[in-house]
PDB file of C-alpha atoms in Angstrom:
ATOM      1  CA  MET A   1      41.529 -53.707   6.816  1.00  0.00           C
ATOM      2  CA  THR A   2      40.139 -50.463   5.429  1.00  0.00           C
ATOM      3  CA  VAL A   3      42.524 -47.661   4.724  1.00  0.00           C
ATOM      4  CA  VAL A   4      41.135 -44.199   5.314  1.00  0.00           C
ATOM      5  CA  GLU A   5      42.795 -41.508   3.304  1.00  0.00           C
ATOM      6  CA  GLU A   6      43.780 -38.377   5.107  1.00  0.00           C
ATOM      7  CA  GLY A   7      41.243 -35.645   4.496  1.00  0.00           C
ATOM      8  CA  SER A   8      38.455 -37.995   3.427  1.00  0.00           C
ATOM      9  CA  SER A   9      36.471 -37.108   6.532  1.00  0.00           C
ATOM     10  CA  ALA A  10      36.888 -33.429   5.722  1.00  0.00           C
ATOM     11  CA  ASP A  11      35.905 -34.072   2.093  1.00  0.00           C
ATOM     12  CA  ALA A  12      32.769 -35.900   3.181  1.00  0.00           C
ATOM     13  CA  ALA A  13      31.876 -33.078   5.543  1.00  0.00           C
ATOM     14  CA  ALA A  14      32.400 -30.519   2.766  1.00  0.00           C
ATOM     15  CA  ARG A  15      30.186 -32.547   0.377  1.00  0.00           C
ATOM     16  CA  HIS A  16      27.521 -32.845   3.075  1.00  0.00           C
ATOM     17  CA  LEU A  17      27.611 -29.084   3.704  1.00  0.00           C
ATOM     18  CA  SER A  18      27.414 -28.407  -0.034  1.00  0.00           C
ATOM     19  CA  CYS A  19      24.366 -30.675  -0.359  1.00  0.00           C
ATOM     20  CA  ARG A  20      22.677 -28.991   2.597  1.00  0.00           C
ATOM     21  CA  ARG A  21      23.275 -25.566   1.043  1.00  0.00           C
ATOM     22  CA  LYS A  22      21.838 -26.720  -2.281  1.00  0.00           C
ATOM     23  CA  ASP A  23      18.835 -28.258  -0.528  1.00  0.00           C
ATOM     24  CA  ALA A  24      18.227 -25.027   1.387  1.00  0.00           C
ATOM     25  CA  ALA A  25      18.571 -22.943  -1.783  1.00  0.00           C
ATOM     26  CA  LEU A  26      16.151 -25.188  -3.680  1.00  0.00           C
ATOM     27  CA  ALA A  27      13.681 -25.060  -0.814  1.00  0.00           C
ATOM     28  CA  ARG A  28      13.825 -21.236  -0.844  1.00  0.00           C
ATOM     29  CA  ALA A  29      13.440 -21.130  -4.630  1.00  0.00           C
ATOM     30  CA  PHE A  30      10.467 -23.497  -4.739  1.00  0.00           C
ATOM     31  CA  GLU A  31       8.802 -21.834  -1.772  1.00  0.00           C
ATOM     32  CA  PHE A  32       9.054 -18.477  -3.548  1.00  0.00           C
ATOM     33  CA  LEU A  33       8.245 -19.682  -7.060  1.00  0.00           C
ATOM     34  CA  GLY A  34       5.547 -21.991  -5.754  1.00  0.00           C
ATOM     35  CA  ARG A  35       3.533 -19.086  -4.418  1.00  0.00           C
ATOM     36  CA  ARG A  36       0.503 -18.895  -6.631  1.00  0.00           C
ATOM     37  CA  TRP A  37       0.883 -16.532  -9.591  1.00  0.00           C
ATOM     38  CA  ASN A  38       4.611 -15.705  -9.157  1.00  0.00           C
ATOM     39  CA  ALA A  39       5.680 -17.891 -12.088  1.00  0.00           C
ATOM     40  CA  ALA A  40       2.726 -16.680 -14.185  1.00  0.00           C
ATOM     41  CA  VAL A  41       3.687 -13.039 -13.641  1.00  0.00           C
ATOM     42  CA  LEU A  42       7.339 -13.741 -14.453  1.00  0.00           C
ATOM     43  CA  GLY A  43       6.382 -15.701 -17.573  1.00  0.00           C
ATOM     44  CA  SER A  44       4.089 -12.894 -18.717  1.00  0.00           C
ATOM     45  CA  LEU A  45       6.986 -10.454 -18.579  1.00  0.00           C
ATOM     46  CA  GLU A  46       9.346 -12.686 -20.551  1.00  0.00           C
ATOM     47  CA  LYS A  47       8.339 -11.079 -23.870  1.00  0.00           C
ATOM     48  CA  GLY A  48       8.906  -7.544 -22.579  1.00  0.00           C
ATOM     49  CA  PRO A  49       7.617  -4.819 -20.268  1.00  0.00           C
ATOM     50  CA  SER A  50       3.907  -4.641 -19.482  1.00  0.00           C
ATOM     51  CA  GLY A  51       1.593  -2.399 -17.554  1.00  0.00           C
ATOM     52  CA  PHE A  52      -0.718  -3.498 -14.757  1.00  0.00           C
ATOM     53  CA  ARG A  53      -3.865  -3.686 -16.939  1.00  0.00           C
ATOM     54  CA  GLU A  54      -2.055  -5.631 -19.630  1.00  0.00           C
ATOM     55  CA  LEU A  55      -0.804  -8.165 -17.065  1.00  0.00           C
ATOM     56  CA  SER A  56      -4.273  -8.404 -15.547  1.00  0.00           C
ATOM     57  CA  ARG A  57      -5.719  -9.308 -18.953  1.00  0.00           C
ATOM     58  CA  VAL A  58      -2.980 -11.780 -19.855  1.00  0.00           C
ATOM     59  CA  ILE A  59      -2.977 -13.720 -16.562  1.00  0.00           C
ATOM     60  CA  ASP A  60      -6.365 -15.386 -16.579  1.00  0.00           C
ATOM     61  CA  GLY A  61      -8.039 -15.633 -13.192  1.00  0.00           C
ATOM     62  CA  ILE A  62      -5.830 -13.317 -11.142  1.00  0.00           C
ATOM     63  CA  SER A  63      -7.563 -10.563  -9.163  1.00  0.00           C
ATOM     64  CA  ASP A  64      -6.227  -7.016  -9.173  1.00  0.00           C
ATOM     65  CA  SER A  65      -5.364  -7.151  -5.470  1.00  0.00           C
ATOM     66  CA  VAL A  66      -3.442 -10.409  -5.846  1.00  0.00           C
ATOM     67  CA  LEU A  67      -1.639  -9.111  -8.950  1.00  0.00           C
ATOM     68  CA  SER A  68      -0.661  -5.978  -7.054  1.00  0.00           C
ATOM     69  CA  ASN A  69       0.651  -8.123  -4.185  1.00  0.00           C
ATOM     70  CA  ARG A  70       2.589 -10.452  -6.502  1.00  0.00           C
ATOM     71  CA  LEU A  71       4.146  -7.517  -8.365  1.00  0.00           C
ATOM     72  CA  SER A  72       5.265  -5.939  -5.083  1.00  0.00           C
ATOM     73  CA  CYS A  73       6.717  -9.245  -3.938  1.00  0.00           C
ATOM     74  CA  LEU A  74       8.603  -9.799  -7.197  1.00  0.00           C
ATOM     75  CA  VAL A  75       9.920  -6.218  -7.172  1.00  0.00           C
ATOM     76  CA  GLY A  76      11.060  -6.729  -3.575  1.00  0.00           C
ATOM     77  CA  ALA A  77      12.853  -9.949  -4.549  1.00  0.00           C
ATOM     78  CA  GLY A  78      14.680  -8.128  -7.353  1.00  0.00           C
ATOM     79  CA  LEU A  79      13.186 -10.245 -10.138  1.00  0.00           C
ATOM     80  CA  ILE A  80      11.177  -7.479 -11.769  1.00  0.00           C
ATOM     81  CA  ALA A  81      11.550  -3.709 -11.963  1.00  0.00           C
ATOM     82  CA  ARG A  82       8.772  -1.164 -11.581  1.00  0.00           C
ATOM     83  CA  ASP A  83       9.319   1.754 -13.948  1.00  0.00           C
ATOM     84  CA  VAL A  84       7.302   4.968 -13.620  1.00  0.00           C
ATOM     85  CA  ASP A  85       7.014   7.374 -16.556  1.00  0.00           C
ATOM     86  CA  ALA A  86       6.014  10.772 -15.156  1.00  0.00           C
ATOM     87  CA  GLY A  87       4.032  11.450 -18.318  1.00  0.00           C
ATOM     88  CA  PRO A  88       1.636  13.070 -18.684  1.00  0.00           C
ATOM     89  CA  PRO A  89      -0.145  10.797 -18.304  1.00  0.00           C
ATOM     90  CA  VAL A  90       1.727   8.918 -15.582  1.00  0.00           C
ATOM     91  CA  SER A  91       2.290   5.291 -16.532  1.00  0.00           C
ATOM     92  CA  VAL A  92       3.815   2.351 -14.711  1.00  0.00           C
ATOM     93  CA  SER A  93       5.350  -0.654 -16.393  1.00  0.00           C
ATOM     94  CA  TYR A  94       6.988  -3.800 -15.101  1.00  0.00           C
ATOM     95  CA  SER A  95       9.909  -5.647 -16.645  1.00  0.00           C
ATOM     96  CA  LEU A  96      12.253  -8.471 -15.794  1.00  0.00           C
ATOM     97  CA  THR A  97      15.549  -7.562 -14.145  1.00  0.00           C
ATOM     98  CA  ALA A  98      18.763  -9.394 -14.996  1.00  0.00           C
ATOM     99  CA  ALA A  99      17.981 -11.826 -12.154  1.00  0.00           C
ATOM    100  CA  GLY A 100      14.483 -12.383 -13.551  1.00  0.00           C
ATOM    101  CA  ARG A 101      15.808 -12.967 -17.068  1.00  0.00           C
ATOM    102  CA  ALA A 102      18.383 -15.424 -15.665  1.00  0.00           C
ATOM    103  CA  LEU A 103      15.516 -17.431 -14.166  1.00  0.00           C
ATOM    104  CA  MET A 104      13.588 -17.848 -17.433  1.00  0.00           C
ATOM    105  CA  PRO A 105      15.607 -20.775 -18.867  1.00  0.00           C
ATOM    106  CA  ALA A 106      15.203 -22.717 -15.605  1.00  0.00           C
ATOM    107  CA  LEU A 107      11.445 -22.054 -15.539  1.00  0.00           C
ATOM    108  CA  GLY A 108      11.237 -23.187 -19.155  1.00  0.00           C
ATOM    109  CA  GLN A 109      13.055 -26.413 -18.333  1.00  0.00           C
ATOM    110  CA  ILE A 110      10.824 -27.064 -15.316  1.00  0.00           C
ATOM    111  CA  ALA A 111       7.737 -26.491 -17.467  1.00  0.00           C
ATOM    112  CA  GLN A 112       9.047 -28.876 -20.130  1.00  0.00           C
ATOM    113  CA  TRP A 113       9.838 -31.497 -17.491  1.00  0.00           C
ATOM    114  CA  ALA A 114       6.322 -31.131 -16.040  1.00  0.00           C
ATOM    115  CA  GLU A 115       4.740 -31.563 -19.492  1.00  0.00           C
ATOM    116  CA  GLU A 116       6.731 -34.741 -20.055  1.00  0.00           C
ATOM    117  CA  HIS A 117       6.587 -36.342 -16.609  1.00  0.00           C
ATOM    118  CA  LEU A 118       3.681 -35.081 -14.495  1.00  0.00           C
ATOM    119  CA  PRO A 119       0.077 -36.111 -14.995  1.00  0.00           C
ATOM    120  CA  ARG A 120      -2.287 -33.296 -15.844  1.00  0.00           C
TER     121      ARG A 120
END
């Protein structure tokens, strides 16, 4: 005879809900970070603020229109900040926000895992 502890059904339901939330969060994160160039832009800003031209030179193969789109997307997500210096001359720079900086260790770990476990 199996004895079922009181609350075990509720505990299982809570664990299931927690797993579903984590799965949904991971799906959102990978969908966002998996968009081409998002991780490259974030990684390029890890060393400090950069202007549009500087980012365009550093991220090999990205077009200006795609870079502009990715920057807008990342600003909208709160991962980078767009800072305008009224000048003269007017200049715009991009930098990681606290949320963007908090993501860098995880991106570094994912990159290390990929180097060690995924074929090139």
